[in-house]
Coordinates of C-alpha atoms in Angstrom, one line a residue:
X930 CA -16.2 10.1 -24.5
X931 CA -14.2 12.9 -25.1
X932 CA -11.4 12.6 -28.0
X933 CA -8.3 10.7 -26.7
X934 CA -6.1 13.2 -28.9
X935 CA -7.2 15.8 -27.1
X936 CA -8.4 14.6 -23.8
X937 CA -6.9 11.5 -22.3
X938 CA -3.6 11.6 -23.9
X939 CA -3.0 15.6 -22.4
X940 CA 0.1 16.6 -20.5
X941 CA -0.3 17.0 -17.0
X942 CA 0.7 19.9 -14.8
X943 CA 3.1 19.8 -12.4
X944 CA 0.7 21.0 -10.0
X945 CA -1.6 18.3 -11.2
X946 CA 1.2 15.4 -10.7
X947 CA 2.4 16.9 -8.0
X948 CA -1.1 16.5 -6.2
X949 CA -1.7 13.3 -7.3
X950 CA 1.4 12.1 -5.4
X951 CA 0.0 13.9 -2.2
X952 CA -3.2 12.0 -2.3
X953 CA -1.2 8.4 -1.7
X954 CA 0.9 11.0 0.9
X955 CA -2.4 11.2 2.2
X956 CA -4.3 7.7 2.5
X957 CA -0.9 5.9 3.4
X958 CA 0.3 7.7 5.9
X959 CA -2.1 6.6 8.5
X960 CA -1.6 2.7 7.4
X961 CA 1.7 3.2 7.3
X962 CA 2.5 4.0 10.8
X963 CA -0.6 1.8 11.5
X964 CA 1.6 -1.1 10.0
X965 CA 4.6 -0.5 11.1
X966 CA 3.8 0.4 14.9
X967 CA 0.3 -1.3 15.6
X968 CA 1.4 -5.2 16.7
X969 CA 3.5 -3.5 18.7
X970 CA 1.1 -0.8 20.4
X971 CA -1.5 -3.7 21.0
X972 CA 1.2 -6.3 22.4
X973 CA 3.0 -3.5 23.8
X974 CA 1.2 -0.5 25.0
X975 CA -2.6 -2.0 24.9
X976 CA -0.8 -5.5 26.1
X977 CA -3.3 -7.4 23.7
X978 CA -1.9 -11.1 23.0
X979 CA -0.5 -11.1 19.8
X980 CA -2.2 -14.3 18.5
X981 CA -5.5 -12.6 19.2
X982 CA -4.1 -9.4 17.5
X983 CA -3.3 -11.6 14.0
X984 CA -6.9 -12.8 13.8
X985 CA -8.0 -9.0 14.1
X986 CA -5.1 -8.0 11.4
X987 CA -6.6 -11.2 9.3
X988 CA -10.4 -11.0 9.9
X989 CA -10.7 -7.0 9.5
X990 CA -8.8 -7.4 5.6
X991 CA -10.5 -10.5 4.9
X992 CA -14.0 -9.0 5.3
X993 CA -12.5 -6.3 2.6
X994 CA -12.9 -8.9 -0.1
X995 CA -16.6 -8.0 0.2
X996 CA -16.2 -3.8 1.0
X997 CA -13.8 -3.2 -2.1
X998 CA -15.7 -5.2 -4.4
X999 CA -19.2 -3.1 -3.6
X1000 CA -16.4 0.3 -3.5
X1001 CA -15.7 -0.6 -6.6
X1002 CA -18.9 -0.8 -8.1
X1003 CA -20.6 2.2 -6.9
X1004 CA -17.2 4.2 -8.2
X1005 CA -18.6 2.7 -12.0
X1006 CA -21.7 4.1 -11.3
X1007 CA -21.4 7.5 -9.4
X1008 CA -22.5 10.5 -11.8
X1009 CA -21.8 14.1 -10.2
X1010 CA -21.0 17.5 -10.7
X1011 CA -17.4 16.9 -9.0
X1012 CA -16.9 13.6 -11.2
X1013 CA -16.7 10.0 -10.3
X1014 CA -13.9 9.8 -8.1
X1015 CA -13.1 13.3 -6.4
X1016 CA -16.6 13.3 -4.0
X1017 CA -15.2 10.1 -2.2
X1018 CA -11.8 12.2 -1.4
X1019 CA -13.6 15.1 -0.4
X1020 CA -16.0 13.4 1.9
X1021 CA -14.1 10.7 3.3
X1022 CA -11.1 12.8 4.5
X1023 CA -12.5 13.9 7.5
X1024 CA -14.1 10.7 9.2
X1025 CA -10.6 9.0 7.9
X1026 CA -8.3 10.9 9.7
X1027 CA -10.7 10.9 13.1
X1028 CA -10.9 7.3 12.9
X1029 CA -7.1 7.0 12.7
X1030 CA -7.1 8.9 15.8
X1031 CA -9.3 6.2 17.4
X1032 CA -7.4 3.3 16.7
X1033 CA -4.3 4.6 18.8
X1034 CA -6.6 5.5 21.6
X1035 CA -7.4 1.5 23.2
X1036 CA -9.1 2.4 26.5
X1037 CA -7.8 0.5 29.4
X1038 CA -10.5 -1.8 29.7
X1039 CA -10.9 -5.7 29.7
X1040 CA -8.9 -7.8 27.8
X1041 CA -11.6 -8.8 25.6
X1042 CA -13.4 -5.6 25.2
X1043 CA -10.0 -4.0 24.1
X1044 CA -10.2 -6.5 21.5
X1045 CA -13.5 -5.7 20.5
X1046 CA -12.4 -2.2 19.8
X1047 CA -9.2 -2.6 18.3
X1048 CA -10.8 -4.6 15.9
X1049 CA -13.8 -2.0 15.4
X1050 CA -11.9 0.3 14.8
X1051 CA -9.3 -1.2 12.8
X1052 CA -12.1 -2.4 10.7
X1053 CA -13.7 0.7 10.5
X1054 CA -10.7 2.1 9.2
X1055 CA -10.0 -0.3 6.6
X1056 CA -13.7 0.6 5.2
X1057 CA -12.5 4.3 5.1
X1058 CA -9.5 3.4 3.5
X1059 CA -10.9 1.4 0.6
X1060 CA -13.8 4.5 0.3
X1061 CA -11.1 6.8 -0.5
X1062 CA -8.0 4.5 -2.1
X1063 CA -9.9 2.7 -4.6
X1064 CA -11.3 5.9 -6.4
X1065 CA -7.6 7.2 -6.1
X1066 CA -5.9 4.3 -7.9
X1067 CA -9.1 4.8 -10.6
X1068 CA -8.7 8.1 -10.8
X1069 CA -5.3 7.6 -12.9
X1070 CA -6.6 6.0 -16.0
X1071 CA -9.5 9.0 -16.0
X1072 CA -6.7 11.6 -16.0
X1073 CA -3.8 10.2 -19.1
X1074 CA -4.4 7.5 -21.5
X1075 CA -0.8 8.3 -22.3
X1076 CA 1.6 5.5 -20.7
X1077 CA 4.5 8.1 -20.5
X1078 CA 2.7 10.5 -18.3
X1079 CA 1.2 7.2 -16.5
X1080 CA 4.6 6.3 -15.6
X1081 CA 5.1 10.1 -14.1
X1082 CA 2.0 10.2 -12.1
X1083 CA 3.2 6.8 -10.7
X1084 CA 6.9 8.2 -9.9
X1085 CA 4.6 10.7 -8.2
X1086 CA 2.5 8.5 -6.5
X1087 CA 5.5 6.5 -5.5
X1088 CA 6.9 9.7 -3.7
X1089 CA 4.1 10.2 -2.3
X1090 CA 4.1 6.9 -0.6
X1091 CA 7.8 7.2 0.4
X1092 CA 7.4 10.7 2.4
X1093 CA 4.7 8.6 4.3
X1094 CA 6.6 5.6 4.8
X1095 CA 9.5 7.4 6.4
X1096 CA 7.1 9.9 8.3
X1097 CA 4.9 6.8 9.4
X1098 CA 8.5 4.9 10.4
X1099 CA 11.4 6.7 10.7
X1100 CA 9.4 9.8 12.7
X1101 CA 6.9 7.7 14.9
X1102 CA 8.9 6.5 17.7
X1103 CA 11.1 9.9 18.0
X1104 CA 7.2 11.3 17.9
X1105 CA 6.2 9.4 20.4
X1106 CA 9.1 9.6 23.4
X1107 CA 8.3 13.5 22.3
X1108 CA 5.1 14.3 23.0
X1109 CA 4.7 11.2 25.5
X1110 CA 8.0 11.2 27.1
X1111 CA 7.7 8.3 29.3
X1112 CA 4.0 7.9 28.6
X1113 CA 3.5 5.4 25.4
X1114 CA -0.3 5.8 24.8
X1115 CA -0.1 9.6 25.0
X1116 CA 2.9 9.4 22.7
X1117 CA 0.7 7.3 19.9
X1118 CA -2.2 9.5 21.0
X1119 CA -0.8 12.5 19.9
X1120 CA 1.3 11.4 17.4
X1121 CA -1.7 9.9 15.5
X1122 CA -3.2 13.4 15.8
X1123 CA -0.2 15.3 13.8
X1124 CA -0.4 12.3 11.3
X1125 CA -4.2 13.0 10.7
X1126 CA -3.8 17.0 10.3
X1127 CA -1.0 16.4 7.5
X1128 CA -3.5 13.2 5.6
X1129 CA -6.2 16.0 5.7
X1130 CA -4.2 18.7 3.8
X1131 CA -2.9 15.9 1.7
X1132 CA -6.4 14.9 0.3
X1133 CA -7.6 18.6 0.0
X1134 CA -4.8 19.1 -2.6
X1135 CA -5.8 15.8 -4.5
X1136 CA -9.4 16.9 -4.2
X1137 CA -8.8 20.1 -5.9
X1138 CA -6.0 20.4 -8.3
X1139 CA -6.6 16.7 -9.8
X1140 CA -9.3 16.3 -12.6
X1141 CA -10.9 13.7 -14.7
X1142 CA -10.8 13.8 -18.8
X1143 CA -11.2 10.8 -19.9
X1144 CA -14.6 9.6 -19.0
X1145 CA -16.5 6.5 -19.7
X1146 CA -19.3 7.1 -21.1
X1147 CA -21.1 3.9 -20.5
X1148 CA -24.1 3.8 -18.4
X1149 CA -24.0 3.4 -14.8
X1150 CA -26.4 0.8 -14.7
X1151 CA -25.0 -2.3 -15.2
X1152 CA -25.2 -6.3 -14.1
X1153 CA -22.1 -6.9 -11.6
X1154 CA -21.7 -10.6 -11.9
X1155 CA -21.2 -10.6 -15.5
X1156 CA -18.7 -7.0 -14.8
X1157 CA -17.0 -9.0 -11.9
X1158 CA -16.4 -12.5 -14.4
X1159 CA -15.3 -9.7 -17.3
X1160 CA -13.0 -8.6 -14.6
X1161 CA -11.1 -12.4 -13.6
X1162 CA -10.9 -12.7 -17.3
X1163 CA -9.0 -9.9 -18.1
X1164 CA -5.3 -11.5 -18.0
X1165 CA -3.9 -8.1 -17.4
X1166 CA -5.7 -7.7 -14.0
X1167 CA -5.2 -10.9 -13.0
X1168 CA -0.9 -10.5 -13.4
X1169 CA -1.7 -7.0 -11.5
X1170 CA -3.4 -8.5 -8.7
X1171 CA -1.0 -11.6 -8.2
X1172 CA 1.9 -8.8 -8.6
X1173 CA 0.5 -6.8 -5.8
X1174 CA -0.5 -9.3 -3.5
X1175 CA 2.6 -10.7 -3.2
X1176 CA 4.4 -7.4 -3.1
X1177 CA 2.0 -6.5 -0.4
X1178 CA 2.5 -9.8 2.0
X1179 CA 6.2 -9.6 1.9
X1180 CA 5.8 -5.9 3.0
X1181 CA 3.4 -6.8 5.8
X1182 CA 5.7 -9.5 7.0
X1183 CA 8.8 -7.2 6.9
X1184 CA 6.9 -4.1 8.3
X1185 CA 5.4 -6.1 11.3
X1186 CA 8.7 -7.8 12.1
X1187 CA 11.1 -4.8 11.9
X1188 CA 11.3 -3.3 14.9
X1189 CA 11.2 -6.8 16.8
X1190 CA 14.2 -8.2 14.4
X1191 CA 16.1 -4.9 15.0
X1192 CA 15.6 -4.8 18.9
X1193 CA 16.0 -8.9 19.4
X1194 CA 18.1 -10.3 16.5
X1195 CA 20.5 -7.7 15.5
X1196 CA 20.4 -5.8 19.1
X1197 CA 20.3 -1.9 17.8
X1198 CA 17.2 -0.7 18.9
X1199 CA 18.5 2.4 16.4
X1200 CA 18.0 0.9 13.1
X1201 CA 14.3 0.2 13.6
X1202 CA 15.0 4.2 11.7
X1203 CA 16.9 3.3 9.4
X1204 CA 14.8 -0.1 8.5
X1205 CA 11.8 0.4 8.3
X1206 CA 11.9 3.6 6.0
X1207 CA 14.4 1.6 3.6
X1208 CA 11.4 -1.0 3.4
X1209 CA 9.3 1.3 1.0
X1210 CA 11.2 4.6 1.6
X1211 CA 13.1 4.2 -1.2
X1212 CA 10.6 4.6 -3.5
X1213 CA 11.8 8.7 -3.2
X1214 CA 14.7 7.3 -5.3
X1215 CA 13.1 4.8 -7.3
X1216 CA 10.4 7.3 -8.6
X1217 CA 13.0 9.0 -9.9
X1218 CA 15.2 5.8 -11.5
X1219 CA 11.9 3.7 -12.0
X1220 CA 9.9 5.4 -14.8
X1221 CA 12.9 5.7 -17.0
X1222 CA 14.1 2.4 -16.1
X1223 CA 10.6 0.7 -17.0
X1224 CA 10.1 2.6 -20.2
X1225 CA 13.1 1.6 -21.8
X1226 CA 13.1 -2.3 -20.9
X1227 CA 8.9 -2.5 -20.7
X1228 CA 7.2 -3.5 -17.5
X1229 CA 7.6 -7.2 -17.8
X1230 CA 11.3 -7.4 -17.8
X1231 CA 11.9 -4.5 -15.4
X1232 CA 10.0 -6.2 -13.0
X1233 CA 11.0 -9.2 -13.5
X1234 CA 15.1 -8.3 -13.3
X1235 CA 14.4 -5.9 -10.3
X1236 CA 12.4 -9.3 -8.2
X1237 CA 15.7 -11.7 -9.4
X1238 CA 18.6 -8.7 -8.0
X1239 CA 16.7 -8.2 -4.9
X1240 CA 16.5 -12.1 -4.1
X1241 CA 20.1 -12.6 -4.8
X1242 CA 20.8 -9.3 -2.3
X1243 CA 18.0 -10.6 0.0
X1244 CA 20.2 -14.2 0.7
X1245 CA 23.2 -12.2 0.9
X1246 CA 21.7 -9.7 4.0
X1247 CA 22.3 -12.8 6.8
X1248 CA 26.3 -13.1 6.4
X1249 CA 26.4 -8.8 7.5
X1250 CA 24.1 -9.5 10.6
X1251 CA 27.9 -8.3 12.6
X1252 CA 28.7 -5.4 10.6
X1253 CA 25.6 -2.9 10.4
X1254 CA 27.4 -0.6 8.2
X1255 CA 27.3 -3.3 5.9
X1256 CA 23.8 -4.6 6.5
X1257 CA 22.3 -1.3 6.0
X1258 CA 23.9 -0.8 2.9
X1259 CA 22.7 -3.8 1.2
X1260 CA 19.6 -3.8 2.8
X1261 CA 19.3 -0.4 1.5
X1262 CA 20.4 -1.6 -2.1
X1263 CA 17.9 -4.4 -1.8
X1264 CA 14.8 -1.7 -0.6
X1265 CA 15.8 0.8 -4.0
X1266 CA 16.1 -2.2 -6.3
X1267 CA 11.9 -3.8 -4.7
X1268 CA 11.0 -0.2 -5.0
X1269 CA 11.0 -0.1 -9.0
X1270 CA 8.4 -2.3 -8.9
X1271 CA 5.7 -0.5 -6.9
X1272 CA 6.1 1.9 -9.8
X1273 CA 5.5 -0.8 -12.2
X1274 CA 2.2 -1.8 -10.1
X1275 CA 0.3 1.5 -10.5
X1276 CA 1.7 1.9 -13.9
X1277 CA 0.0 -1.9 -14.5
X1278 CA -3.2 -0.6 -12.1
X1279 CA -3.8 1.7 -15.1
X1280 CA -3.0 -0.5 -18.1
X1281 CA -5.5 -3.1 -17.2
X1282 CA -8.6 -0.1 -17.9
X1283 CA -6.8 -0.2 -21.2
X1284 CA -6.8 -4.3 -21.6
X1285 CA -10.1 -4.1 -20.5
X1286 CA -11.6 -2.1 -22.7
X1287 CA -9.9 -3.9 -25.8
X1288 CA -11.3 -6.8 -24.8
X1289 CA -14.9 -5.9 -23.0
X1290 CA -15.7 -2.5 -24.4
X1291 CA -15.8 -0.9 -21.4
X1292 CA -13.5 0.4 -18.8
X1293 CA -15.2 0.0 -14.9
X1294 CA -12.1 1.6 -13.6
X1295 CA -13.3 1.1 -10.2
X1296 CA -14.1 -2.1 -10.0
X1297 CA -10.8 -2.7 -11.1
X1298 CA -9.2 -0.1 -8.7
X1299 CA -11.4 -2.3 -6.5
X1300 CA -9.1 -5.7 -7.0
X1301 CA -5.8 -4.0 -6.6
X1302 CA -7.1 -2.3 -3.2
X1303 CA -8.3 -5.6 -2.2
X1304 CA -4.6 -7.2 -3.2
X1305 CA -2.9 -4.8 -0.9
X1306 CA -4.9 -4.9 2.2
X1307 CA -5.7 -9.3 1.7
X1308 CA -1.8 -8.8 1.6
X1309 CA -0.6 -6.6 4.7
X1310 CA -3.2 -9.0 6.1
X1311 CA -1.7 -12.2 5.5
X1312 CA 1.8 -10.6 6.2
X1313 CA 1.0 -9.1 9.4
X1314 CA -1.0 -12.0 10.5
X1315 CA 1.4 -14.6 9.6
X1316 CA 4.2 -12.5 11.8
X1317 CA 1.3 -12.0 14.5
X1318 CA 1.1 -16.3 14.6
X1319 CA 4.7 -16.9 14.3
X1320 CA 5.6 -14.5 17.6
X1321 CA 2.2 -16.4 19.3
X1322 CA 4.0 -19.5 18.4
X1323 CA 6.9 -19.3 19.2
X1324 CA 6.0 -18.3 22.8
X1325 CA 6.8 -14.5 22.4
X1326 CA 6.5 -12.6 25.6
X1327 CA 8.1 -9.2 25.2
X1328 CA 9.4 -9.2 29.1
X1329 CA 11.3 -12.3 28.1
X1330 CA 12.0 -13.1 24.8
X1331 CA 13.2 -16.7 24.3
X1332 CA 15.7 -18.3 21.9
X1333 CA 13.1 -19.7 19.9
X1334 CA 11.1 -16.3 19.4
X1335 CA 14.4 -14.9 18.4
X1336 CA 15.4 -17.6 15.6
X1337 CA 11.7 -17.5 14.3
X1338 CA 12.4 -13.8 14.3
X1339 CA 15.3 -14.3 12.2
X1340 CA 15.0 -16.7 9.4
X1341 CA 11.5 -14.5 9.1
X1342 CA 12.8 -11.7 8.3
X1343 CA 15.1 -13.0 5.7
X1344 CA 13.0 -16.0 4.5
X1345 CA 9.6 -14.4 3.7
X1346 CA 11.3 -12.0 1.5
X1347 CA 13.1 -14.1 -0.8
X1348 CA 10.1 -16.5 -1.8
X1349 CA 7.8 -13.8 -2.0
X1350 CA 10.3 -11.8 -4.2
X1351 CA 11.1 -15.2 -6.8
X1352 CA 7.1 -15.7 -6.9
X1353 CA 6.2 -12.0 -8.0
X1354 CA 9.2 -12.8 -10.6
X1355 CA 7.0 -16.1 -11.9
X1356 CA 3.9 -13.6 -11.6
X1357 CA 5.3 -10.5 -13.6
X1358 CA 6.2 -12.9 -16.7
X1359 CA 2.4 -12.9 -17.6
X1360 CA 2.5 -9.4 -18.5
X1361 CA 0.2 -9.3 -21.9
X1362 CA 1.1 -5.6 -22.2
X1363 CA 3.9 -3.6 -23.5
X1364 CA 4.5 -1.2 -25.9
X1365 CA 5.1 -3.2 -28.7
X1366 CA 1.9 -4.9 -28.1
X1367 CA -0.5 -2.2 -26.4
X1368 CA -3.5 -2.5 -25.9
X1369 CA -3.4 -6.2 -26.1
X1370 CA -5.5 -8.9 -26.3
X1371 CA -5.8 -12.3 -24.4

């Protein structure tokens, strides 16, 4: 292992952070605009029932429990001359972005063979996504052990994310009626294929300008049972991944039901722009707030205070529903206030190598990478499926939209996010690490 003093703890580059943040640029960008827009290209433009679209959204992420895990454990135990992490972003890039292309390109077939493809392909990119997102969440604690520059590479990471958010959101549809005009699928279609040429540049940049320094030196063989129990002992992951999940259903419930709550509940087709980058497009201004924020108060209470604001703003959002001057601003102040916390989570991501090591004397970065991947896909799952069900449900036929679709549209929007939020507060409270206390023990 090299020295920590001179290795692990080193100040990064700009150029080095910099890329860093391009690589999340680069793996969410295509799940971005896949979350946001794809229940509404199946229903929509494919004209897949949506019920039948929430079991592919559910069965595709639940089958990740098993991918991520076996991800994971072959990160631990890859050996080459690039290093552990950067061959999977150099040799995933390509079949990611093509596959991406795919999933916007349902053929007009039968019903059920649509189906059969959307989820094939959906799947298929879920696989690529975990082959390239869990070695770039382990590829963090390999780079600093130094919390302070941790909490920069996250503000990086977090803009990363942001630019994609409002690229996947905010520029899809204006993308769409532009290279489409009245024509949907060609829309998507090509739209999908600008997306893929940006994730490809993206990934080159993480590929090459990001390196590894603080290596474990443990051997790569070792028994995966006993690494995966280590791993469901170590209190630290297990705040993480409760954390994240949550964070990561409420933004699956609020990115699937945007555009429908904007169109049928509030009646201004318009804001679906302004929405659905606010959801996790703030994170360009909480990457800049967020690090200084959480390493003056620690992670635990930053958290936990930004979870508490943005429930009180969250129950306040349904008395503006008839001034949308007013809704957007506090929904808006309520999106800045959620974002501090993603910055927390992949600060956290990194600190449970740390509480692992203390506690099992060795690191396995990517099986843990591995369970944080897993909490944000199991998550979009469930919150995209759960939307999916609801609209089947409620009898949502998007010719004619009933009163009943549109209340369970409503109290949706505005009810998943405030439990969610006050349970990641609960969650956050089990924080074993701070800096006071780092690395801890259980």
């Amino acid at each position: 292992m090299a020295p920590e003093a001179q290795h692990g703890a080193a100040r990064l580059s700009l150029a080095e952070r910099l890329s860093y943040g391009a690589g999340d640029f680069g793996f969410s960008l295509a799940y971005n605009m896949a979350g946001a827009f794809l229940l509404f290209y199946y229903t929509n433009v494919a004209m897949l029932p949506a019920a039948a679209v929430g079991t592919i959204f559910l069965a595709a992420r639940l089958l990740d429990a098993v991918i991520d895990i076996f991800v994971g454990i072959a990160v631990d135990k890859t050996r080459t001359r690039w290093g552990r992490t950067r061959p999977y972003f150099l040799f995933t890039a390509i079949p990611y972005a093509l596959v991406f292309i795919l999933v916007f390109t349902v053929p007009d077939w039968s019903e059920n063979a649509k189906l059969i493809y959307a989820f094939l392909t959906f799947k298929a990119l879920g696989i690529l996504m975990s082959l390239g997102s869990i070695p770039y969440t382990a590829l963090m604690p390999m780079m600093t052990t130094d919390t302070g520059e941790r909490l920069k590479l996250g503000g990086m990471r977090s803009i990363g994310t942001s630019i994609s958010v409002i690229l996947g959101t905010a520029a899809t549809m204006p993308l769409v009626g532009l290279f489409g005009g009245g024509d949907q699928q060609r829309g998507f279609l090509a739209t999908a294929i600008l997306f893929a040429g940006l994730s490809l540049i993206a990934l080159f940049l993480l590929f090459r300008n990001c390196q590894e320094r603080y290596e474990d030196q443990a051997s790569p063989s070792f028994a995966v049972l006993p690494a995966i129990g280590e791993m469901v002992r170590n209190r630290a992951w297990l705040v993480c991944f409760g954390f994240t999940l949550l964070y990561f259903v409420r933004f699956g419930t609020m990115i699937s039901l945007t555009a429908f709550f904007a169109i049928e509940v509030l009646g201004h087709p318009w804001m679906i722009s302004i929405l659905l980058p606010a959801i996790s497009g703030t994170l360009l201004i909480a990457a800049f707030i967020a690090p200084p924020i959480l390493a003056r108060t620690g992670i635990r209470k930053g958290c936990f205070a930004a979870c508490l604001i943005a429930v009180a703003l969250f129950l306040l959002l349904p008395l503006t529903e008839a001034s949308p001057p007013a809704f957007l601003a506090l929904y808006i102040a309520a999106s800045v206030v959620t974002s501090v916390t993603i910055t927390g989570i992949f600060t956290m991501a990194a600190e449970t190598v740390d509480f692992h090591e203390a506690r099992f004397g060795t690191r396995n970065e990517g099986l843990l990478s591995a369970g944080i991947s897993l909490a944000t896909k199991v998550g979009m799952a469930v919150g995209s499926a759960a939307i999916a069900y609801s609209l089947g449900a409620a009898g949502y036929v998007p010719t004619a939209v009933s009163d009943t679709a549109r209340e369970t549209i409503r109290w949706s929007y505005y009810g998943w996010p405030v439990v969610l939020l006050a349970l990641q507060a609960l969650v956050v409270l089990a924080w074993p690490m701070e800096r006071a206390t780092r690395p801890a023990t259980a």
